[in-house]
PDB file of C-alpha atoms in Angstrom:
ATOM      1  CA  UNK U   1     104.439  94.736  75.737  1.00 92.00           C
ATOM      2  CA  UNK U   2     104.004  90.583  76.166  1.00 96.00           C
ATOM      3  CA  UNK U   3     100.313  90.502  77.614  1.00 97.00           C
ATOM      4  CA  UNK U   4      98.942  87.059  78.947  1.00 97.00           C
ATOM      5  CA  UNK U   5      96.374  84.953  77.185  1.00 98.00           C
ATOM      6  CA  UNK U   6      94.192  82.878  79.403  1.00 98.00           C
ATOM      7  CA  UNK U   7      91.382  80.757  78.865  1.00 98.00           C
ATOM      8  CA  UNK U   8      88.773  78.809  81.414  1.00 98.00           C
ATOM      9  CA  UNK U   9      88.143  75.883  79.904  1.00 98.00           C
ATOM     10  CA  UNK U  10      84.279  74.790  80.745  1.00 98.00           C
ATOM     11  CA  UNK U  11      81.282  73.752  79.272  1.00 97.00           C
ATOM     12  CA  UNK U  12      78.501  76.113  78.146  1.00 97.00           C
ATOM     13  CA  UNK U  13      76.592  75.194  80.525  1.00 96.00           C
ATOM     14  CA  UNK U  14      78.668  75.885  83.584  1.00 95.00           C
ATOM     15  CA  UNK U  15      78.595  79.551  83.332  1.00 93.00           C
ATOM     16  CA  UNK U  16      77.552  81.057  86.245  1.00 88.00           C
ATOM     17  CA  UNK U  17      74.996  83.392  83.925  1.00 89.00           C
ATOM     18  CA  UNK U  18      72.998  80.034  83.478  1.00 93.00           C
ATOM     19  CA  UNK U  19      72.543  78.693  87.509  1.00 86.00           C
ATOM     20  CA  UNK U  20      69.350  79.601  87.056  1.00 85.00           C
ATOM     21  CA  UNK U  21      68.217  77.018  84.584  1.00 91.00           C
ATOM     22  CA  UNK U  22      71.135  74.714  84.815  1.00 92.00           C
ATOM     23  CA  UNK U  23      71.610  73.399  88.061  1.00 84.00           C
ATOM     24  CA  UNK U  24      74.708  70.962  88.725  1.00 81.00           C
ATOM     25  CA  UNK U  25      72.254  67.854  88.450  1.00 83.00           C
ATOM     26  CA  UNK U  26      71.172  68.514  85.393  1.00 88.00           C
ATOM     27  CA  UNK U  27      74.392  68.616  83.394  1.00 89.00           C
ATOM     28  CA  UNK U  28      74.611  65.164  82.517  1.00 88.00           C
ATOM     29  CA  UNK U  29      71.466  65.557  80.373  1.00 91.00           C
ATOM     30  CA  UNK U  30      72.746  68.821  78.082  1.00 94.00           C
ATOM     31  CA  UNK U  31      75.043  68.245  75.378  1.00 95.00           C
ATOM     32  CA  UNK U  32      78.886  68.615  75.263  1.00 97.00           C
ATOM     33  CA  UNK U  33      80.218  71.660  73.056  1.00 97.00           C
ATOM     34  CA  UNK U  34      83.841  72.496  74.438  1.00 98.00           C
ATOM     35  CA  UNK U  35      85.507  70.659  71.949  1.00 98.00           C
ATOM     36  CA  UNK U  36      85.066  72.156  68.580  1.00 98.00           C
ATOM     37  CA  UNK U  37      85.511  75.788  69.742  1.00 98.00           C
ATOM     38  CA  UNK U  38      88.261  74.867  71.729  1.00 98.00           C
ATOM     39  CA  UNK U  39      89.604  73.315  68.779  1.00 98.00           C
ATOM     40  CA  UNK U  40      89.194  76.136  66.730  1.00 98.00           C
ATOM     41  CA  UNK U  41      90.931  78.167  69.496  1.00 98.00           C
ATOM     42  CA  UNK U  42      93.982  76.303  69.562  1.00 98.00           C
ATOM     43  CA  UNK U  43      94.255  76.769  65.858  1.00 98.00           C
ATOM     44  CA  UNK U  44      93.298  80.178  66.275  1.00 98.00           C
ATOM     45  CA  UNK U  45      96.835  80.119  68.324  1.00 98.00           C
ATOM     46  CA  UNK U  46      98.769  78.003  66.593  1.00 98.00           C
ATOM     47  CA  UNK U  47      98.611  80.147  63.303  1.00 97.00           C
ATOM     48  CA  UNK U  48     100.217  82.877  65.361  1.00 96.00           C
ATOM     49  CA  UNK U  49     102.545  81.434  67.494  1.00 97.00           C
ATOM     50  CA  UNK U  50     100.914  81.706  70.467  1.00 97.00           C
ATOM     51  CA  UNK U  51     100.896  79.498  73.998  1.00 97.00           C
ATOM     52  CA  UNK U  52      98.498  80.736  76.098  1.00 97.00           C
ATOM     53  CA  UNK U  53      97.496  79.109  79.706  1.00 97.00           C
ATOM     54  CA  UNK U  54      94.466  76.508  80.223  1.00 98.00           C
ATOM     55  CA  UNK U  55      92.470  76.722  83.521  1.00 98.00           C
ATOM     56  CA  UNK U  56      90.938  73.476  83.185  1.00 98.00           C
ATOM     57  CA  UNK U  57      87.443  71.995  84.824  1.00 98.00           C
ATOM     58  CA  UNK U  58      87.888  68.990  86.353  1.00 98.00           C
ATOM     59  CA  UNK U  59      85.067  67.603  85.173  1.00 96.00           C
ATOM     60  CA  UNK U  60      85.515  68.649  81.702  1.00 98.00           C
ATOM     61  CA  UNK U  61      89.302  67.050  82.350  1.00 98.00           C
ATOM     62  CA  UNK U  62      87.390  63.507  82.785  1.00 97.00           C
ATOM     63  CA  UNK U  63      84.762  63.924  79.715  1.00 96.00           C
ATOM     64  CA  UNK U  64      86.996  65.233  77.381  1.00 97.00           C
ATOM     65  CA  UNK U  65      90.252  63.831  78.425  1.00 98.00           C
ATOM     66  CA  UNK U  66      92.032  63.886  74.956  1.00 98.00           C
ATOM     67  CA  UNK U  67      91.258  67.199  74.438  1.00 98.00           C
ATOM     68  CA  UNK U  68      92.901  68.018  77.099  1.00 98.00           C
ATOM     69  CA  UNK U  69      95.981  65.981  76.337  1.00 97.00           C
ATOM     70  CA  UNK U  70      95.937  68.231  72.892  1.00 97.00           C
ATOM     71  CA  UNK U  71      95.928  71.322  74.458  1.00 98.00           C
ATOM     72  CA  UNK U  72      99.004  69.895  76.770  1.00 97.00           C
ATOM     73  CA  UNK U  73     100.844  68.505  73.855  1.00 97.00           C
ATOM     74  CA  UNK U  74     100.778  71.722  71.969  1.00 97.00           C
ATOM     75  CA  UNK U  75     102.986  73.076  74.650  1.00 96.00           C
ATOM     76  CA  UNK U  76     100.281  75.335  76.670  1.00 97.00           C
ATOM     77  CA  UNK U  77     100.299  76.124  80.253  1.00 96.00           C
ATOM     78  CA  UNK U  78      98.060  73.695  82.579  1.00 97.00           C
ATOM     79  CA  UNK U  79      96.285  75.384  85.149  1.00 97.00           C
ATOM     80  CA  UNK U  80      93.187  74.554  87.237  1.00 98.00           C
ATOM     81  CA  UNK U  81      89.600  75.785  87.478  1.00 98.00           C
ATOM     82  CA  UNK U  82      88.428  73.180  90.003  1.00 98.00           C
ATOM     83  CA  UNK U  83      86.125  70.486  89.357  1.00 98.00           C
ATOM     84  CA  UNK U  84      82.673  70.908  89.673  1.00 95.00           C
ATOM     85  CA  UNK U  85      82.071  74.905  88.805  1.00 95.00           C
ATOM     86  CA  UNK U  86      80.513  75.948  92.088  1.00 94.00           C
ATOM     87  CA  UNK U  87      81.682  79.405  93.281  1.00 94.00           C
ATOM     88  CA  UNK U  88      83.871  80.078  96.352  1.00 96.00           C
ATOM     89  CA  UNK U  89      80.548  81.220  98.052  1.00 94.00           C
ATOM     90  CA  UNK U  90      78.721  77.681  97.434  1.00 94.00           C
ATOM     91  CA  UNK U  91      81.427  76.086  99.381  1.00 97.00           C
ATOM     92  CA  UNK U  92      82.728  75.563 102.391  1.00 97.00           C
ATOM     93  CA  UNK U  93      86.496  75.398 103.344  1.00 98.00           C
ATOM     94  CA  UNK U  94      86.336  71.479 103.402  1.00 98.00           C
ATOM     95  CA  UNK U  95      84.513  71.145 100.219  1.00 98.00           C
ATOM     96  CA  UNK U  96      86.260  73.460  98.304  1.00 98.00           C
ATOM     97  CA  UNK U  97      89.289  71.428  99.815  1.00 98.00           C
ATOM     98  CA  UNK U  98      87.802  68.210  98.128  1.00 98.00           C
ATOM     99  CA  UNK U  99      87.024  69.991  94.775  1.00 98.00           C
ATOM    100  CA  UNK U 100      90.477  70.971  94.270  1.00 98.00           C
ATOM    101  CA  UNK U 101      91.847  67.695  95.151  1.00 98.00           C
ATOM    102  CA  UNK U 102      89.132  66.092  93.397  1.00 98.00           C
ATOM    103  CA  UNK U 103      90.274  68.838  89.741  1.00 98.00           C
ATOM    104  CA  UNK U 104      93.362  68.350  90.304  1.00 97.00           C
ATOM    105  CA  UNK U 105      93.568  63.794  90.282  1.00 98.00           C
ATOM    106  CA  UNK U 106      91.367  64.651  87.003  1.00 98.00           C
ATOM    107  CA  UNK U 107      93.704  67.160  85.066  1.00 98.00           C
ATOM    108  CA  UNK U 108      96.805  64.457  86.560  1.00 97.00           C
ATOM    109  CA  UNK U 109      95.342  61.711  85.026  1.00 97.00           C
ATOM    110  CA  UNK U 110      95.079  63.646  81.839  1.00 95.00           C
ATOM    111  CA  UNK U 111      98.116  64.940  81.670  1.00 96.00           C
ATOM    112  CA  UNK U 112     100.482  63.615  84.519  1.00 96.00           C
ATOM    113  CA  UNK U 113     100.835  67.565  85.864  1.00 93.00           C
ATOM    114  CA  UNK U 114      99.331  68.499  89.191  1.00 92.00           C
ATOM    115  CA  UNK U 115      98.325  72.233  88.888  1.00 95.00           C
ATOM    116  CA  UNK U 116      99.621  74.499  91.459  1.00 95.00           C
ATOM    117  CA  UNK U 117      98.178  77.837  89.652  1.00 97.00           C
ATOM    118  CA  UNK U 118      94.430  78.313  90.254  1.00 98.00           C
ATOM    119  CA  UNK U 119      91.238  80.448  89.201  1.00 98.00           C
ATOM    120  CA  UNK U 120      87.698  80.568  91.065  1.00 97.00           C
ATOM    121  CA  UNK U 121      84.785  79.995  89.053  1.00 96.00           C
ATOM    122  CA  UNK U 122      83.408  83.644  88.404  1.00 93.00           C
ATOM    123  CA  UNK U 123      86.479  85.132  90.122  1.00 95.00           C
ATOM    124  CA  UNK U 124      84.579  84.125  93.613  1.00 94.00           C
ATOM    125  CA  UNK U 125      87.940  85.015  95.596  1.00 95.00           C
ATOM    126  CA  UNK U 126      86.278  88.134  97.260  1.00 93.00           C
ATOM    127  CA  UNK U 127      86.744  89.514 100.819  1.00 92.00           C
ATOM    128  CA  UNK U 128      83.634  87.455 101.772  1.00 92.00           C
ATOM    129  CA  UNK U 129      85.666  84.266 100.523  1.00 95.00           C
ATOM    130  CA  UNK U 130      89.213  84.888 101.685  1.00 96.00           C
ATOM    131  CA  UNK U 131      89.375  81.356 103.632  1.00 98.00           C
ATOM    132  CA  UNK U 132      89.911  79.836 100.538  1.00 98.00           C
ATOM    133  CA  UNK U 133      93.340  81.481 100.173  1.00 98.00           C
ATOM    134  CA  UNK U 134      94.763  79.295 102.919  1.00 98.00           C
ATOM    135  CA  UNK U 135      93.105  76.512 101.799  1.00 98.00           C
ATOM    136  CA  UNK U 136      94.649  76.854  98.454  1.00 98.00           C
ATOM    137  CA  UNK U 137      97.987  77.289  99.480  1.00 97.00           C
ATOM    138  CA  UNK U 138      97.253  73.830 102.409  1.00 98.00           C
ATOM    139  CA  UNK U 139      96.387  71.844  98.854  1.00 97.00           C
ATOM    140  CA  UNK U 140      99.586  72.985  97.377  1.00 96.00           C
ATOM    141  CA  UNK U 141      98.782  75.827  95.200  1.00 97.00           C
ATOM    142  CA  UNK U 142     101.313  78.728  94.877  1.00 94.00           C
ATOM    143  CA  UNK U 143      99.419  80.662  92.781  1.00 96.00           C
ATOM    144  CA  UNK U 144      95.510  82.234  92.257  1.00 97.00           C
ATOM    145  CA  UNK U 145      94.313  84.268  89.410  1.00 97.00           C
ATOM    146  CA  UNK U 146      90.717  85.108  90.902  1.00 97.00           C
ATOM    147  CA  UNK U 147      90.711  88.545  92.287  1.00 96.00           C
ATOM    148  CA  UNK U 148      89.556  90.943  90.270  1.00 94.00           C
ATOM    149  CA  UNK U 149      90.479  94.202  91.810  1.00 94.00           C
ATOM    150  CA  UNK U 150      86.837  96.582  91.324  1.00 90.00           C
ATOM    151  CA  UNK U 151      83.806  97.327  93.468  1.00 76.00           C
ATOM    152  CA  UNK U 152      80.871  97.919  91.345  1.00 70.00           C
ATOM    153  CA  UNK U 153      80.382  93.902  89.954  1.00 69.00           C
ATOM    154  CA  UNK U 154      77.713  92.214  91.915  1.00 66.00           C
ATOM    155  CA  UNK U 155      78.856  89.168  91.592  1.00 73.00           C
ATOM    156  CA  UNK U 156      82.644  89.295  92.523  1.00 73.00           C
ATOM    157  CA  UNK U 157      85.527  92.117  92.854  1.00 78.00           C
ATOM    158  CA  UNK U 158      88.252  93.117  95.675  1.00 90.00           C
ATOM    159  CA  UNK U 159      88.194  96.638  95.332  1.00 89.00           C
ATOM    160  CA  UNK U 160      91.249  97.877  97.095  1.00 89.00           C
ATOM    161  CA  UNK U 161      93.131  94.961  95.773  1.00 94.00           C
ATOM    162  CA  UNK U 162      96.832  96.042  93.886  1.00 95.00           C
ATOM    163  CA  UNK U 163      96.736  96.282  89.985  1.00 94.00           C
ATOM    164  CA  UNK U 164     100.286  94.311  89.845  1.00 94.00           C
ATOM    165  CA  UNK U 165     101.067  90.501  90.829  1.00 95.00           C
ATOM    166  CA  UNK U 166     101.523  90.729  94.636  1.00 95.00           C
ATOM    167  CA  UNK U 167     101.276  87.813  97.532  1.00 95.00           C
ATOM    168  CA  UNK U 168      98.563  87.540 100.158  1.00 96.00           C
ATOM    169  CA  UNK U 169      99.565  87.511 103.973  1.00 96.00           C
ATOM    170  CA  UNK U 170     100.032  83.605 103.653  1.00 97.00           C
ATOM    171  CA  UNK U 171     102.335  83.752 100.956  1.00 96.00           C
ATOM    172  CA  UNK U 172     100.128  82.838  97.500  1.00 97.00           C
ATOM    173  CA  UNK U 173     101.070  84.583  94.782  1.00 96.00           C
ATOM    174  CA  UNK U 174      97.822  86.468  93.163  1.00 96.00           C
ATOM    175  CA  UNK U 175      97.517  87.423  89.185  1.00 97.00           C
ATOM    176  CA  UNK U 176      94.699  89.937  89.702  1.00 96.00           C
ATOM    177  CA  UNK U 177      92.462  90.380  86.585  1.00 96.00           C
ATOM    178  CA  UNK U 178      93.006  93.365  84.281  1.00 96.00           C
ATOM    179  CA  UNK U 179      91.266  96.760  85.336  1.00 94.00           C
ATOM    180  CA  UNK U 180      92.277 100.396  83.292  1.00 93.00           C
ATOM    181  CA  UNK U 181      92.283 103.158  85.627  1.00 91.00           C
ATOM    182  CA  UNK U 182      89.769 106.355  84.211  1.00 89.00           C
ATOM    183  CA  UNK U 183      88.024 109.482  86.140  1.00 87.00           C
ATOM    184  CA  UNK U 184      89.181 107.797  89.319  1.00 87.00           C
ATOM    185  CA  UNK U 185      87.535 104.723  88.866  1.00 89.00           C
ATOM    186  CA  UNK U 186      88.609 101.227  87.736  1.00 90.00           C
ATOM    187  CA  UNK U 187      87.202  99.434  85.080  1.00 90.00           C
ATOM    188  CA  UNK U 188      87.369  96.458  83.601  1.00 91.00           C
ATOM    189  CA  UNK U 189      89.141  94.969  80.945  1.00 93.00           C
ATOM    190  CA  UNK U 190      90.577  91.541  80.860  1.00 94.00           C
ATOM    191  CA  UNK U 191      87.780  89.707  78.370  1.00 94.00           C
ATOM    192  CA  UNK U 192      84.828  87.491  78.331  1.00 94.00           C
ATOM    193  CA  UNK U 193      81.739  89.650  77.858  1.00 92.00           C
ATOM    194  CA  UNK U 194      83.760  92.780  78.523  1.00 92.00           C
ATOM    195  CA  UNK U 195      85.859  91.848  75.528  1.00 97.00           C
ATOM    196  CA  UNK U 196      82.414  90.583  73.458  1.00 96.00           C
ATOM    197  CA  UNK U 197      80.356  93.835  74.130  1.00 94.00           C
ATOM    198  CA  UNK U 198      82.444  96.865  73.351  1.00 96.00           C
ATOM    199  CA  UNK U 199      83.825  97.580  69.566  1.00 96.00           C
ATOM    200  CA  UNK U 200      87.048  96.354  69.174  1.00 97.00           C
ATOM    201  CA  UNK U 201      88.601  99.370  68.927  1.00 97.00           C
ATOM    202  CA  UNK U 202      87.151 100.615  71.642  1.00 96.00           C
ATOM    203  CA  UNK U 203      88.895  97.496  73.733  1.00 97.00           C
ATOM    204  CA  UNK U 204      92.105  98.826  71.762  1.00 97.00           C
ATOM    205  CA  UNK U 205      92.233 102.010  72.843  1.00 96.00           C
ATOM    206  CA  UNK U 206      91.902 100.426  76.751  1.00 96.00           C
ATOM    207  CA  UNK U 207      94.682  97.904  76.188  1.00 97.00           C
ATOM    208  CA  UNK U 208      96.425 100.888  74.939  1.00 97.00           C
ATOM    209  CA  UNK U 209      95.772 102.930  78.308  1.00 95.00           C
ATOM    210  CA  UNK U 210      96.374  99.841  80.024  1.00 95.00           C
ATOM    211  CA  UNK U 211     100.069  99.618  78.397  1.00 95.00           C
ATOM    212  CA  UNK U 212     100.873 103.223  78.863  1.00 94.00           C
ATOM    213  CA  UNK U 213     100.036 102.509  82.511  1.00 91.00           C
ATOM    214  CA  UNK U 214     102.478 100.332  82.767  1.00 92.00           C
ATOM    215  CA  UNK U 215     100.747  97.023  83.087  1.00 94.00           C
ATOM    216  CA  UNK U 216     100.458  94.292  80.856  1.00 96.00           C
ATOM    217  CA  UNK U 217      96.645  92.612  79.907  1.00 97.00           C
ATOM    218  CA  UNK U 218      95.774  89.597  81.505  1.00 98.00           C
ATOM    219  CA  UNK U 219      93.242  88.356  78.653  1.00 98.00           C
ATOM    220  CA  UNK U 220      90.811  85.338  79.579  1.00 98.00           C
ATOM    221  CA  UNK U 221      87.785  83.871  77.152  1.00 98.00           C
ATOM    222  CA  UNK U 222      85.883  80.545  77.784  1.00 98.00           C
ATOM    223  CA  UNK U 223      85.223  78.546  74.769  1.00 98.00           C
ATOM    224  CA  UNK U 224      81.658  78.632  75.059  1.00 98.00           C
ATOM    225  CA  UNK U 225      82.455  82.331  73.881  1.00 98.00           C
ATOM    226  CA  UNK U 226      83.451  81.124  70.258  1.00 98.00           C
ATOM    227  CA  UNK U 227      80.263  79.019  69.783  1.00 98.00           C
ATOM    228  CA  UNK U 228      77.253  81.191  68.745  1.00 97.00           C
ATOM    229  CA  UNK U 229      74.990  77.913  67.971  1.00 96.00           C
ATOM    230  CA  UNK U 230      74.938  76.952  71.833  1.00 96.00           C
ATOM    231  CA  UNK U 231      71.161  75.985  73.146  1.00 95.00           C
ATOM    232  CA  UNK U 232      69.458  78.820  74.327  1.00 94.00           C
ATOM    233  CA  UNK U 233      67.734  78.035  77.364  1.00 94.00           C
ATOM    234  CA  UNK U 234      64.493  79.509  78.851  1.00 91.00           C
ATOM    235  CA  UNK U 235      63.974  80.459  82.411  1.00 89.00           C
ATOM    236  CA  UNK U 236      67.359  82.977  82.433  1.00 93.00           C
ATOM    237  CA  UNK U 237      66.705  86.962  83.326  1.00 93.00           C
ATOM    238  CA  UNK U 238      67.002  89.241  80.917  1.00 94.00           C
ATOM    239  CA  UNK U 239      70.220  90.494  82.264  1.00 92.00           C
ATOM    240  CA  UNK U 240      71.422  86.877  82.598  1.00 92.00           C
ATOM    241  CA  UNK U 241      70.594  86.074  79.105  1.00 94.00           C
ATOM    242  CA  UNK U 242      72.370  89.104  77.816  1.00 94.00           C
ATOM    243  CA  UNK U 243      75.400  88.373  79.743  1.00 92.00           C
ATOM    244  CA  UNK U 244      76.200  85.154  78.411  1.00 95.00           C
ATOM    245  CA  UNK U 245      74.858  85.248  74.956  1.00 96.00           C
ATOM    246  CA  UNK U 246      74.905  88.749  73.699  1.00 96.00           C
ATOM    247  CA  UNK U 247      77.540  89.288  70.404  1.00 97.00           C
ATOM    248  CA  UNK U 248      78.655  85.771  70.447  1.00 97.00           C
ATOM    249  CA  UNK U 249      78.939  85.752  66.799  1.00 97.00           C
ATOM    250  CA  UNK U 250      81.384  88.996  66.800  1.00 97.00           C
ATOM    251  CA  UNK U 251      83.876  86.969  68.980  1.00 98.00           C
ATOM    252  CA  UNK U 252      85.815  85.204  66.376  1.00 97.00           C
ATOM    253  CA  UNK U 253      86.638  88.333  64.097  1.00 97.00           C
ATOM    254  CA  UNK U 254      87.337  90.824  67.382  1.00 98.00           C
ATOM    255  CA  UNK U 255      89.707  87.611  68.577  1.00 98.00           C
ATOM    256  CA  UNK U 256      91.796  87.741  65.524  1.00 97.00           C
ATOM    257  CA  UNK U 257      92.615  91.942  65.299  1.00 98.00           C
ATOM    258  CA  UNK U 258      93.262  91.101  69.384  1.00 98.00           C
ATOM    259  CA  UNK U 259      96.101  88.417  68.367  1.00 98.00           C
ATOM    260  CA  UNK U 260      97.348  89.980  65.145  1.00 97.00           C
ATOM    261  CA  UNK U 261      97.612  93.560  67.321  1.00 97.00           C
ATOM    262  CA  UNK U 262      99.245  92.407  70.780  1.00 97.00           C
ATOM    263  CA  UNK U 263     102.021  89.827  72.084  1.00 97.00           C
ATOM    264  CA  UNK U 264     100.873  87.321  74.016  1.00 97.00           C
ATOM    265  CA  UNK U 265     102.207  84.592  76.294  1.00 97.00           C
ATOM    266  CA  UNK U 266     101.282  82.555  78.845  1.00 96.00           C
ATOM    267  CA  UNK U 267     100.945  83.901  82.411  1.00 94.00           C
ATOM    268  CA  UNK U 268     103.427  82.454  83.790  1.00 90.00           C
ATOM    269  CA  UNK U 269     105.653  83.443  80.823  1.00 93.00           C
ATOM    270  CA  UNK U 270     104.295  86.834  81.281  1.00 94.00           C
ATOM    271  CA  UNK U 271     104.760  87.626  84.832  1.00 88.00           C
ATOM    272  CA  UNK U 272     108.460  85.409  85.064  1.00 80.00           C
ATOM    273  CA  UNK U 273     106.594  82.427  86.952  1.00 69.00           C
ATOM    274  CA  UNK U 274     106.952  79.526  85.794  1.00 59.00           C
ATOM    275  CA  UNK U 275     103.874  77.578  86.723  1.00 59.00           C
ATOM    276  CA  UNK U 276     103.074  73.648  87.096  1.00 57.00           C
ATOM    277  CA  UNK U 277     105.985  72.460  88.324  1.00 43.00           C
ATOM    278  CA  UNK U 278     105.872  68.775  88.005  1.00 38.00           C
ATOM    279  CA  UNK U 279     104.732  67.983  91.827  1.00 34.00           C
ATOM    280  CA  UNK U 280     102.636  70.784  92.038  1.00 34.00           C
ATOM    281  CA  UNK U 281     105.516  72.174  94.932  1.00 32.00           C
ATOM    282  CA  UNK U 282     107.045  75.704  95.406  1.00 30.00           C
ATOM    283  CA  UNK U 283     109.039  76.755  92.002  1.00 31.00           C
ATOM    284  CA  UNK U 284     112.639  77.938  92.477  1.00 28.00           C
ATOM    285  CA  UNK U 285     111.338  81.375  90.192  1.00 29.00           C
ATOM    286  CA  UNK U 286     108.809  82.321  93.255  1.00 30.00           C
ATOM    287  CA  UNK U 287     110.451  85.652  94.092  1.00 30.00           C
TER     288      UNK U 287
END
């Protein structure tokens, strides 16, 4: 089965794990680490073949703009992450309307593509947050990959949300984030620290399950994942500091077995839609 590789392309220091001791005005003073692990990543991808799909930071879009251009010119698919790295909940319709207009001049100036595929910071899509579907689809957007259809995460989930790619009442196609069905219960398996903290072939076995389910895996990782020398900074919970730094250093080795084991593709590749058409409009493909 082809399963899709996806990656949100921040800075270290945008993960929502840190808000606590990284607030938005202090991230010109922190240094910039995307590039060499993203680097690595796209070699990582290139020795196998593999395009995968970008959901790019605006903001990283205008610091690191040729690294961006790389990642377009090695033929991978362009998506958006917005600019700034607030969540859903931090805005409000009209400035998450100026964030994503704001992303998407920055990732068109890098790469002359306006995005029209589209994933919340922290998958902040959430039945709380639901507004922002119609505001996506007013800026253009055809497609979100932000749900993540589970109940028990604090932070985000839609729990009765469907497993497969389905559209919301306004007509935005949704990519809903990988969850295995077990004991009645869904859990979750798509990547970052759910891919970091369990043995690999433990995370086998659930891709497995996932397959025989019928569904393909809808794989994401953030750079910041492949970069075990990244500051550690005080003032974070203990849960918080576990969540975005614990077995950073198996990441590279469990990343390899995951490519040389399992097919992967873009999402839009994966799913049979085409994303990024070259005005950001409606795609013929959109069933």
């Amino acid at each position: 089965m082809l399963h899709a590789f996806t990656i949100d392309l921040e800075e270290w220091f945008c993960s929502h794990n840190l808000q606590a001791a990284v607030k938005p005005s202090d991230r010109n003073r922190l240094p910039l680490r995307a590039a060499a692990p993203t680097c690595r990543l796209l070699e990582m991808l290139e020795k196998r073949g593999i395009k995968a799909t970008f959901f790019v930071l605006g903001q990283l879009a205008e610091q690191l703009p040729d690294l961006v251009r790389d990642i377009q010119k090695a033929g991978h698919e362009i998506a958006s992450h917005g600019y700034a790295h607030l969540l859903t909940t931090q805005h409000t319709p009209g400035t998450f309307a100026e964030d994503l207009i704001k992303a998407g001049s920055a990732i068109q100036d890098c790469t002359g593509i306006i995005p029209d595929l589209f994933r919340a910071p922290a998958f902040s899509i959430t039945p709380a947050t639901l507004w922002a579907l119609d505001v996506l689809k007013q800026q253009g957007f055809r497609a979100d990959s932000s749900v993540f259809p589970l109940s028990w995460h604090p932070d985000y989930g839609m729990p009765d949300a469907p497993l497969l790619p389905y559209k919301h009442d306004n007509g935005l196609l949704e990519f809903p984030m990988s969850v295995v069905e077990m004991g009645g219960k869904r859990w979750p398996v798509s990547g970052g620290a759910y891919f970091r903290m369990l043995p690999f072939g433990v995370y086998e076995r659930l891709i497995r399950r996932l397959e025989k389910q019928g569904r393909p895996l809808l794989f994401y990782l953030h750079p910041w994942e492949l970069d075990p020398g990244m500051p550690r900074l005080p003032g974070l919970s203990r849960m918080a500091r576990f969540r975005h730094y614990a077995f950073l250093e198996t990441v590279e080795r469990k990343l390899n077995l995951l490519l040389q084991n399992f097919e992967f593709a873009p999402l839009g590749v994966v799913f049979n839609q085409p994303c990024n058409t070259p005005t950001g409009g409606v795609s013929p493909n959109l069933p």
